[in-house]
Coordinates of C-alpha atoms in Angstrom, one line a residue:
Chain A
M445 CA 60.6 5.8 13.1
L446 CA 58.4 4.0 10.5
V447 CA 60.3 1.0 9.4
A448 CA 59.6 -1.5 6.6
D449 CA 61.5 -4.8 6.8
A450 CA 61.8 -7.0 3.7
L451 CA 58.2 -6.3 2.5
V452 CA 57.0 -8.8 -0.1
L453 CA 53.7 -8.4 -1.8
P454 CA 53.2 -10.8 -4.8
G455 CA 53.5 -8.9 -8.1
R456 CA 54.0 -5.6 -6.4
L457 CA 56.8 -5.5 -3.8
R458 CA 59.9 -7.8 -3.9
G459 CA 61.6 -7.4 -0.6
V460 CA 61.6 -3.6 0.3
S461 CA 63.4 -2.5 3.4
L462 CA 63.3 1.2 4.4
S463 CA 63.2 3.3 7.5
L464 CA 61.5 6.7 7.4
R465 CA 62.4 9.5 9.8
A466 CA 60.0 12.0 11.4
G467 CA 60.5 15.7 10.6
E468 CA 61.4 15.0 7.0
V469 CA 59.5 15.2 3.7
T470 CA 60.2 11.9 2.0
A471 CA 59.1 11.5 -1.6
I472 CA 58.4 8.0 -3.1
C473 CA 59.0 8.1 -6.8
G474 CA 59.1 5.5 -9.6
P475 CA 57.5 4.6 -12.9
N476 CA 53.9 3.4 -13.2
G477 CA 53.5 0.0 -11.6
A478 CA 56.7 0.3 -9.6
G479 CA 54.9 -0.4 -6.3
K480 CA 54.7 3.2 -4.9
S481 CA 51.1 3.1 -3.8
S482 CA 51.4 -0.5 -2.5
L483 CA 54.4 0.6 -0.3
L484 CA 52.5 3.6 1.0
S485 CA 49.5 1.4 1.8
C486 CA 51.8 -1.0 3.7
F487 CA 53.2 1.9 5.7
A488 CA 49.6 3.0 6.5
G489 CA 48.7 -0.5 7.7
L490 CA 46.1 -0.9 5.0
L491 CA 47.8 -3.6 3.1
E492 CA 49.2 -6.6 4.8
P493 CA 52.4 -7.8 3.2
M494 CA 52.7 -11.5 2.4
S495 CA 56.0 -11.5 4.3
G496 CA 58.0 -8.8 6.1
T497 CA 56.8 -6.3 8.7
V498 CA 56.1 -2.6 9.2
T499 CA 56.9 -1.3 12.6
L500 CA 56.1 2.1 14.2
D501 CA 58.6 3.1 16.9
G502 CA 59.4 -0.6 17.3
A503 CA 55.8 -1.9 17.5
P504 CA 54.5 -4.0 14.6
L505 CA 51.6 -2.2 12.8
A506 CA 49.7 -5.4 12.3
A507 CA 49.5 -5.9 16.1
M508 CA 48.2 -2.4 16.8
H509 CA 44.6 -1.6 17.4
P510 CA 43.2 0.0 14.2
E511 CA 42.2 3.1 16.1
A512 CA 45.6 3.5 17.8
R513 CA 47.2 3.1 14.4
A514 CA 44.8 5.6 12.9
R515 CA 45.7 8.2 15.6
A516 CA 49.4 7.9 14.7
L517 CA 49.2 7.5 10.9
G518 CA 47.2 9.9 8.8
Y519 CA 46.5 8.6 5.2
L520 CA 45.3 10.6 2.2
P521 CA 44.3 8.2 -0.6
Q522 CA 45.1 8.8 -4.3
T523 CA 41.6 9.6 -5.4
P524 CA 40.0 11.1 -2.3
E525 CA 36.2 10.7 -2.2
V526 CA 33.6 12.6 -0.3
A527 CA 30.3 10.7 -0.7
W528 CA 28.0 13.2 1.0
D529 CA 28.0 16.9 0.5
V530 CA 29.2 17.9 4.0
S531 CA 30.7 21.2 5.0
V532 CA 34.5 21.7 5.2
Q533 CA 34.2 21.8 9.0
T534 CA 32.3 18.5 9.1
L535 CA 34.7 16.9 6.6
A536 CA 37.7 17.9 8.8
G537 CA 35.8 16.6 11.8
L538 CA 35.8 13.1 10.3
G539 CA 39.5 13.1 11.0
R540 CA 38.7 13.0 14.7
L541 CA 36.8 9.6 14.4
P542 CA 39.7 7.5 15.9
W543 CA 40.1 9.7 18.9
R544 CA 36.8 9.4 20.7
T545 CA 37.5 12.6 22.5
S546 CA 35.1 15.3 23.8
A547 CA 33.3 17.6 21.3
A548 CA 35.3 20.5 22.6
E549 CA 38.6 18.8 22.0
D550 CA 37.5 17.7 18.5
A551 CA 36.3 21.3 17.7
A552 CA 39.7 22.7 18.8
A553 CA 41.6 20.2 16.7
V554 CA 39.4 20.9 13.7
D555 CA 39.8 24.7 14.1
A556 CA 43.6 24.3 14.3
A557 CA 43.7 22.2 11.1
L558 CA 41.5 24.7 9.2
A559 CA 43.6 27.6 10.4
A560 CA 46.8 25.8 9.4
L561 CA 45.5 25.5 5.8
D562 CA 43.9 29.0 5.5
L563 CA 40.4 27.5 5.5
P564 CA 38.5 29.2 8.4
A565 CA 36.5 31.3 5.9
F566 CA 35.4 28.1 4.2
A567 CA 34.4 26.2 7.3
H568 CA 30.7 26.2 6.6
R569 CA 30.9 25.9 2.8
P570 CA 29.7 22.5 1.3
V571 CA 32.5 20.5 -0.3
S572 CA 30.7 20.5 -3.6
Q573 CA 31.2 24.3 -3.8
L574 CA 34.9 24.2 -3.5
S575 CA 37.5 24.7 -6.2
G576 CA 40.1 22.0 -6.9
G577 CA 42.7 23.7 -4.8
E578 CA 40.3 24.4 -1.9
R579 CA 39.1 20.8 -2.0
A580 CA 42.7 19.5 -1.8
R581 CA 43.3 21.7 1.2
A582 CA 40.1 20.6 2.9
L583 CA 41.0 16.9 2.4
L584 CA 44.4 17.6 3.9
A585 CA 42.7 19.4 6.8
R586 CA 40.7 16.2 7.4
V587 CA 44.0 14.3 8.0
L588 CA 45.6 17.1 10.1
A589 CA 42.5 17.3 12.3
G590 CA 43.5 13.8 13.5
T591 CA 46.8 15.2 14.7
P592 CA 48.8 12.3 13.3
R593 CA 52.5 11.9 13.9
W594 CA 52.8 10.7 10.3
L595 CA 51.2 12.0 7.1
L596 CA 51.1 9.5 4.3
A597 CA 49.7 11.0 1.1
D598 CA 49.3 9.2 -2.3
E599 CA 49.8 11.8 -5.1
P600 CA 48.4 14.8 -3.1
L601 CA 49.5 17.2 -5.9
A602 CA 47.9 15.4 -8.8
N603 CA 45.1 17.5 -10.5
L604 CA 46.4 20.7 -8.9
D605 CA 47.8 23.6 -10.9
L606 CA 51.3 24.9 -10.1
A607 CA 50.3 27.6 -7.7
H608 CA 48.2 25.2 -5.6
Q609 CA 50.9 22.5 -5.8
L610 CA 53.4 25.0 -4.3
A611 CA 50.9 26.2 -1.7
L612 CA 50.1 22.6 -0.6
L613 CA 53.8 21.7 -0.6
G614 CA 54.3 24.7 1.7
H615 CA 51.7 23.4 4.1
L616 CA 53.3 19.9 4.0
R617 CA 56.7 21.4 4.7
A618 CA 55.3 23.3 7.7
C619 CA 54.0 19.9 9.0
A620 CA 57.4 18.4 8.7
G621 CA 58.9 21.5 10.4
Q622 CA 56.7 20.7 13.4
G623 CA 58.1 17.2 13.7
M624 CA 55.6 15.3 11.6
G625 CA 56.9 12.6 9.3
V626 CA 55.6 13.5 5.8
V627 CA 55.7 10.8 3.1
L628 CA 54.4 11.6 -0.4
V629 CA 54.0 9.5 -3.5
L630 CA 55.0 11.9 -6.3
H631 CA 55.0 11.5 -10.0
D632 CA 56.4 15.0 -10.7
L633 CA 60.2 14.5 -10.4
A634 CA 61.0 18.2 -10.4
L635 CA 58.7 18.7 -7.4
A636 CA 60.4 15.8 -5.7
M637 CA 63.8 17.1 -6.6
N638 CA 63.1 20.6 -5.3
H639 CA 60.9 20.0 -2.3
A640 CA 61.7 16.7 -0.7
D641 CA 64.4 16.1 2.0
R642 CA 64.8 12.5 0.8
V643 CA 63.7 10.6 -2.3
V644 CA 63.1 6.9 -2.4
V645 CA 63.0 5.5 -6.0
L646 CA 61.2 2.2 -6.6
D647 CA 61.6 0.1 -9.7
Q648 CA 59.6 -3.1 -10.3
G649 CA 58.9 -3.6 -6.6
T650 CA 62.5 -3.1 -5.4
L651 CA 64.4 -0.1 -4.0
A652 CA 66.4 1.4 -6.9
A653 CA 67.8 4.5 -5.1
D654 CA 67.4 6.2 -1.7
G655 CA 68.9 9.4 -0.4
P656 CA 69.0 13.2 -0.9
P657 CA 67.2 14.2 -4.1
E658 CA 70.3 15.3 -5.9
I659 CA 71.7 11.7 -5.5
A660 CA 68.5 9.6 -5.6
L661 CA 67.3 11.4 -8.7
A662 CA 70.6 11.8 -10.5
E663 CA 70.6 11.5 -14.3
P664 CA 72.0 8.0 -14.4
V665 CA 69.2 6.8 -12.1
L666 CA 66.5 8.4 -14.3
E667 CA 68.1 6.7 -17.3
Q668 CA 68.2 3.3 -15.6
V669 CA 64.8 3.4 -13.9
W670 CA 62.6 5.4 -16.3
G671 CA 64.5 4.6 -19.4
V672 CA 64.7 8.2 -20.5
S673 CA 67.7 10.3 -21.2
V674 CA 67.2 13.7 -19.5
R675 CA 69.2 16.4 -17.9
W676 CA 68.7 18.5 -14.8
L677 CA 68.9 22.3 -15.4
G678 CA 69.4 25.0 -12.8
K679 CA 70.8 25.1 -9.3
P680 CA 69.9 22.7 -6.5
G681 CA 66.5 23.6 -5.1
Q682 CA 65.5 25.2 -8.5
R683 CA 65.9 22.3 -10.8
A684 CA 64.0 21.7 -14.0
L685 CA 64.1 18.7 -16.3
A686 CA 65.2 19.0 -19.9
V687 CA 64.6 16.2 -22.4
Chain B
M769 CA 20.6 17.4 14.7
T770 CA 18.4 17.9 17.7
R771 CA 16.0 20.2 15.7
P772 CA 14.8 17.6 13.2
V773 CA 14.5 15.0 16.0
D774 CA 12.5 17.3 18.2
L775 CA 10.2 18.4 15.3
L776 CA 9.6 14.8 14.2
L777 CA 8.9 13.7 17.8
A778 CA 6.4 16.4 18.1
A779 CA 4.7 15.5 14.8
L780 CA 4.6 11.9 15.8
A781 CA 3.1 12.7 19.2
L782 CA 0.4 14.7 17.3
A783 CA -0.2 12.2 14.5
L784 CA -0.4 9.1 16.6
P785 CA -3.6 9.9 18.7
L786 CA -5.2 11.5 15.6
S787 CA -4.6 8.4 13.6
L788 CA -6.5 6.4 16.2
L789 CA -9.7 8.3 15.4
A790 CA -9.7 7.7 11.7
G791 CA -11.0 4.7 9.9
R792 CA -14.1 3.0 8.6
V793 CA -15.7 3.9 12.0
W794 CA -14.8 7.5 12.9
I795 CA -14.4 8.0 16.6
D796 CA -15.5 11.4 18.0
P797 CA -13.0 12.4 20.7
T798 CA -15.4 14.9 22.2
V799 CA -17.9 12.3 23.5
P800 CA -17.0 9.6 26.1
F801 CA -16.0 6.3 24.4
G802 CA -18.6 3.6 24.5
P803 CA -17.6 -0.1 24.9
E804 CA -17.5 -0.5 21.1
A805 CA -15.2 2.5 20.5
S806 CA -13.0 1.4 23.4
L807 CA -12.7 -2.1 21.8
I808 CA -11.8 -0.6 18.4
L809 CA -9.3 1.7 19.9
A810 CA -7.5 -0.8 22.2
E811 CA -7.6 -3.9 20.1
L812 CA -7.6 -2.7 16.5
R813 CA -6.4 0.9 16.0
L814 CA -3.7 1.1 18.7
P815 CA -1.8 -2.0 17.9
R816 CA -2.0 -1.1 14.2
A817 CA -0.7 2.4 14.8
V818 CA 2.1 1.1 17.0
L819 CA 3.0 -1.4 14.3
A820 CA 3.0 1.3 11.7
V821 CA 5.4 3.3 13.8
L822 CA 7.7 0.3 14.4
L823 CA 7.7 -0.7 10.8
G824 CA 8.3 2.8 9.5
A825 CA 11.1 3.4 12.0
G826 CA 12.8 0.2 11.1
L827 CA 12.6 0.9 7.4
G828 CA 13.7 4.5 7.7
A829 CA 16.7 3.7 9.9
S830 CA 17.8 0.8 7.7
G831 CA 17.4 2.9 4.6
A832 CA 19.6 5.7 6.1
A833 CA 22.2 3.1 7.1
M834 CA 22.1 1.4 3.7
Q835 CA 22.6 4.6 1.9
G836 CA 25.5 5.5 4.2
Y837 CA 27.1 2.1 3.7
L838 CA 26.7 2.0 -0.1
R839 CA 27.5 5.7 -0.3
N840 CA 24.6 5.9 -2.7
P841 CA 21.4 8.0 -2.2
L842 CA 19.5 5.5 -4.3
A843 CA 20.1 2.5 -2.0
D844 CA 17.2 0.7 -0.4
P845 CA 17.1 -1.9 2.4
G846 CA 15.7 -4.3 -0.2
L847 CA 19.0 -4.4 -1.9
F848 CA 20.6 -6.8 0.6
G849 CA 18.1 -9.5 -0.2
I850 CA 17.0 -9.7 3.4
A851 CA 13.4 -8.6 2.7
P852 CA 13.0 -11.0 -0.2
G853 CA 14.5 -13.7 2.0
A854 CA 11.9 -13.0 4.7
A855 CA 9.1 -12.9 2.2
L856 CA 10.2 -16.3 0.8
G857 CA 10.0 -17.7 4.3
A858 CA 6.5 -16.4 4.7
V859 CA 5.5 -17.7 1.3
L860 CA 6.7 -21.2 2.3
S861 CA 4.6 -21.0 5.4
F862 CA 1.5 -20.4 3.2
W863 CA 2.7 -23.1 0.8
T864 CA 3.0 -25.7 3.5
G865 CA -0.3 -24.7 5.0
W866 CA 1.3 -23.9 8.4
A867 CA 0.6 -20.2 8.1
S868 CA -2.8 -20.6 9.7
T869 CA -1.2 -22.1 12.9
G870 CA -0.3 -19.3 15.3
W871 CA 3.3 -18.2 15.1
A872 CA 4.4 -20.1 12.0
L873 CA 4.2 -17.2 9.5
P874 CA 6.4 -14.8 11.4
A875 CA 8.7 -17.6 12.4
F876 CA 9.2 -18.8 8.8
A877 CA 9.7 -15.2 7.7
L878 CA 12.4 -14.6 10.4
I879 CA 14.1 -17.9 9.4
G880 CA 14.0 -16.7 5.8
A881 CA 15.6 -13.3 6.8
A882 CA 18.2 -15.1 8.9
G883 CA 19.0 -17.4 6.0
A884 CA 19.5 -14.4 3.7
M885 CA 21.7 -12.8 6.3
F886 CA 23.8 -15.9 6.7
L887 CA 24.2 -16.4 2.9
L888 CA 25.2 -12.7 2.6
T889 CA 28.0 -12.9 5.1
L890 CA 29.1 -16.2 3.8
I891 CA 29.4 -15.0 0.2
A892 CA 30.8 -11.6 1.0
G893 CA 33.8 -13.3 2.7
R894 CA 36.4 -11.9 5.0
Q895 CA 37.6 -8.7 3.4
G896 CA 34.3 -6.9 3.7
G897 CA 34.4 -5.1 0.3
V898 CA 31.2 -3.1 -0.5
V899 CA 30.8 -4.0 -4.2
L900 CA 31.0 -7.8 -3.7
F901 CA 28.6 -7.5 -0.8
T902 CA 26.0 -5.6 -2.8
L903 CA 26.2 -8.0 -5.7
A904 CA 25.8 -10.9 -3.3
G905 CA 22.7 -9.2 -1.9
M906 CA 21.2 -8.6 -5.3
M907 CA 21.8 -12.3 -6.2
I908 CA 20.1 -13.4 -3.0
A909 CA 17.2 -11.1 -3.8
S910 CA 16.8 -12.5 -7.3
L911 CA 17.1 -16.1 -6.0
A912 CA 14.5 -15.5 -3.3
G913 CA 12.2 -13.8 -5.9
A914 CA 12.6 -16.8 -8.3
L915 CA 11.8 -19.3 -5.5
M916 CA 8.8 -17.2 -4.5
S917 CA 7.5 -17.3 -8.1
L918 CA 8.1 -21.0 -8.2
A919 CA 6.2 -21.5 -4.9
I920 CA 3.3 -19.4 -6.3
S921 CA 3.2 -21.3 -9.6
L922 CA 3.2 -24.6 -7.8
S923 CA 0.8 -23.7 -5.0
P924 CA -1.2 -26.6 -3.8
T925 CA -4.6 -24.8 -3.9
P926 CA -5.9 -21.6 -5.6
F927 CA -6.7 -20.4 -2.1
A928 CA -3.1 -20.7 -1.0
M929 CA -2.0 -18.8 -4.1
S930 CA -4.4 -15.9 -3.5
E931 CA -3.4 -15.8 0.1
I932 CA 0.3 -15.6 -0.8
V933 CA -0.3 -12.9 -3.4
T934 CA -2.4 -10.8 -1.1
W935 CA 0.1 -11.1 1.8
L936 CA 3.0 -10.2 -0.4
M937 CA 1.4 -6.8 -1.1
G938 CA 2.1 -5.8 2.4
A939 CA -0.5 -4.3 4.8
L940 CA -1.3 -3.7 8.4
T941 CA -4.9 -4.7 8.2
D942 CA -6.2 -6.8 11.1
R943 CA -2.9 -6.9 12.9
S944 CA -3.0 -7.3 16.7
W945 CA -0.8 -6.9 19.8
R946 CA 0.7 -10.3 19.0
E947 CA 2.4 -8.8 15.9
V948 CA 3.5 -5.8 18.0
W949 CA 5.3 -8.1 20.4
I950 CA 7.1 -9.8 17.5
A951 CA 8.2 -6.6 15.8
A952 CA 8.9 -4.3 18.7
P953 CA 12.0 -6.0 20.2
L954 CA 13.5 -6.9 16.8
T955 CA 13.0 -3.4 15.4
L956 CA 14.3 -1.6 18.5
V957 CA 17.4 -3.7 18.8
G958 CA 18.0 -3.4 15.1
I959 CA 17.8 0.4 15.2
A960 CA 20.2 0.4 18.1
V961 CA 22.7 -1.7 16.2
L962 CA 22.4 0.5 13.2
Q963 CA 23.0 3.6 15.3
M964 CA 26.1 1.9 16.7
A965 CA 27.4 1.4 13.2
G966 CA 27.1 5.2 12.7
R967 CA 30.8 6.0 13.3
G968 CA 31.9 3.4 10.7
L969 CA 29.4 4.8 8.2
D970 CA 30.7 8.3 8.8
A971 CA 34.3 7.1 8.1
L972 CA 33.0 5.5 4.9
T973 CA 32.1 8.9 3.6
L974 CA 35.8 9.2 2.6
G975 CA 35.8 5.9 0.7
E976 CA 36.9 2.5 1.9
A977 CA 40.7 3.0 2.0
A978 CA 40.4 6.3 4.0
A979 CA 37.8 4.8 6.2
R980 CA 40.1 1.9 7.1
S981 CA 42.9 4.3 7.7
L982 CA 40.7 6.0 10.3
G983 CA 40.4 2.7 12.1
M984 CA 37.1 1.5 10.7
D985 CA 36.9 -2.3 10.7
P986 CA 35.1 -3.2 7.4
R987 CA 34.2 -6.7 8.5
R988 CA 32.7 -5.6 11.8
L989 CA 30.8 -2.8 10.1
Q990 CA 29.4 -5.2 7.6
L991 CA 28.2 -7.6 10.3
M992 CA 26.6 -4.8 12.2
L993 CA 24.8 -3.7 9.1
V994 CA 23.6 -7.1 8.2
L995 CA 22.4 -7.6 11.8
G996 CA 20.7 -4.2 12.1
V997 CA 19.0 -4.3 8.7
G998 CA 18.2 -8.0 9.2
L999 CA 16.4 -7.4 12.5
T1000 CA 14.5 -4.3 11.4
V1001 CA 13.6 -5.4 7.9
G1002 CA 13.1 -9.1 8.8
G1003 CA 10.9 -8.2 11.7
G1004 CA 8.9 -5.8 9.5
V1005 CA 8.3 -8.3 6.7
A1006 CA 7.4 -11.0 9.3
V1007 CA 4.4 -8.9 10.5
A1008 CA 3.4 -6.8 7.5
G1009 CA 4.7 -8.3 4.3
I1010 CA 6.8 -6.3 1.9
I1011 CA 6.6 -2.5 2.2
G1012 CA 8.8 -0.9 -0.3
F1013 CA 10.3 2.6 -0.9
V1014 CA 10.1 3.9 2.7
G1015 CA 13.8 3.2 3.3
L1016 CA 14.6 4.9 0.0
M1017 CA 12.5 8.0 0.4
V1018 CA 12.7 8.9 4.0
P1019 CA 16.5 9.7 4.2
H1020 CA 16.1 12.1 1.4
F1021 CA 13.5 14.1 3.3
V1022 CA 15.7 14.2 6.4
R1023 CA 19.2 14.7 4.9
P1024 CA 18.9 18.5 4.2
F1025 CA 18.2 19.1 7.9
T1026 CA 21.3 17.3 9.1
D1027 CA 25.1 18.0 8.6
G1028 CA 25.2 15.2 6.0
R1029 CA 27.0 12.6 8.2
P1030 CA 25.3 9.2 7.9
S1031 CA 25.4 8.7 11.7
R1032 CA 23.2 11.9 12.2
L1033 CA 20.7 10.6 9.7
I1034 CA 19.7 7.3 11.3
L1035 CA 17.6 8.4 14.2
P1036 CA 15.7 11.2 12.4
S1037 CA 15.1 8.8 9.5
A1038 CA 13.6 6.3 11.9
L1039 CA 11.2 9.0 13.2
A1040 CA 10.3 10.3 9.8
G1041 CA 9.8 6.7 8.5
A1042 CA 7.4 6.1 11.5
L1043 CA 5.5 9.2 10.6
L1044 CA 5.3 8.4 6.9
V1045 CA 4.0 4.8 7.4
L1046 CA 1.6 5.9 10.1
V1047 CA 0.1 8.6 7.9
A1048 CA 0.1 6.4 4.8
D1049 CA -1.7 3.6 6.7
C1050 CA -4.2 6.0 8.0
L1051 CA -5.0 7.3 4.5
C1052 CA -5.3 3.7 3.3
R1053 CA -7.9 3.1 6.0
I1054 CA -10.1 6.1 5.1
L1055 CA -9.8 6.2 1.3
P1056 CA -13.1 4.9 0.0
L1057 CA -12.3 1.9 -2.2
A1058 CA -14.9 -0.5 -3.7
G1059 CA -13.0 -3.7 -3.0
G1060 CA -12.2 -2.8 0.6
E1061 CA -8.9 -1.2 1.8
L1062 CA -6.0 0.1 -0.3
R1063 CA -3.0 -2.1 0.6
L1064 CA -0.3 -0.1 2.4
G1065 CA 2.5 -1.7 0.3
I1066 CA 0.7 -0.7 -2.9
A1067 CA 0.1 2.8 -1.7
L1068 CA 3.7 3.4 -0.7
S1069 CA 4.9 2.0 -4.0
L1070 CA 2.5 4.3 -5.9
L1071 CA 4.1 7.1 -3.9
G1072 CA 7.7 5.8 -4.1
A1073 CA 8.1 4.9 -7.7
P1074 CA 7.5 8.4 -9.0
F1075 CA 9.7 9.8 -6.2
F1076 CA 12.5 7.4 -7.3
L1077 CA 12.1 8.6 -10.9
H1078 CA 12.3 12.2 -9.7
L1079 CA 15.5 11.4 -7.9
L1080 CA 17.0 9.8 -11.0
L1081 CA 16.1 12.8 -13.1
R1082 CA 17.7 15.1 -10.6
L1083 CA 20.8 13.0 -10.4
R1084 CA 21.0 12.9 -14.2
R1085 CA 20.9 16.7 -14.3
E1086 CA 23.7 16.9 -11.8
L1087 CA 25.8 14.5 -13.9
V1088 CA 25.4 16.5 -17.1

């Protein structure tokens, strides 16, 4: 369990309490400036709240050793950067940094991550020669190579076309199926509606809704939080928004 | 990773003895050394060659670490303001007239480097952000530069002024074992510290947020970098003056032979830097120049500035 208790971050979060479960895909949604990225950063231990605590299985994140925290929580930032033109394999290997394990163990974890994301053929290709979709998978492979129990990703589907969005969601779903806690900040409400097990809606730094997508993203919530009058079309799991 | 290291070690092992033979007096290795040749070798050429190796290794390693830390292939150890700080210290030792007394010059330079390091960590604060840190370094460099100009313009005697200006150009002429004993421990410890920072630099490849999520402690990494660059560059400036561009150029030569991770670049860059400075100093010694010897600092700048321009042009093409 990854639990936030009364998180306050001046100007961004105003007392958010939330407990996340492993084995689920949780989407964090909300308008611009609602505090989604700040909340995710608090869960990742990268932002220290002014008051309130985040605990992982009962242990406060702030008291954990940074490398122990890194082994448990994998984090994918909103604008992933790769400063040097390393190969996909080397990139994924960076995910092993907090482990300090043997080269053989690291290589096995990297191979497994590349295999899970259909990347073995790209192992030796420089990152600069990847397409957008391949790059997104390689960056996710970096996180998975660290075999974290939680995957916290800030808008992992932005800048991807529909086919790659669905493919990446499939990979994330598979991670949750293996017991990993998957937490995604998502802007695309239809993707959240159709692919998340649970949706958390933030509005101006507070929790506006929390529950199964059909309830948390119901039309009155959209009207109240986003200020738009829209309707969901289609059946559950195949929803589309109509303005 | 082992291949470039092995090759560079072999090249150094070949270049070092050869460099001892070259100079104003050429030494023929096929005839037994007379007393004069032995004296030149043991007291002039050997310490100078060892110093060139140490200086180049320190500059190469700190250049590689700086580029890794700033995630920018155009970064140079001079950016942190440590070299200008050390140079300011040395200039003050000339200015006060203490430079002629034994250890005062290197001691002043090291105090200058330490002062710049202290200011840098003080200004950069607790968070360890890279941008603030770089700007702080640039400000310290400008401040040290301005104070150096002030010292030169107010120099007590024309003799002191010419001494300062000549020293600032950077050279290994007439250096002895004393300088080696100053530079060796500082440089070797500095390179070891930079190598230890390698893991953190690797994590930084993914940007600051992702690096912290991988357990990198930004404050600790910053301190290691200040210490490592401070020891290598401060020690180098203390014995040889300002030698530019080595830290900028060398990582570029080495990078294509590594897997691209900053940690794998530090040791090969140290070796390649040692080789570059050793060969450059050797060329300075044998080039026939009317006024005496070509200054090493000038030679490397003449080499480095066009290289920097070439890099800029290549980067510009990639950006278009």
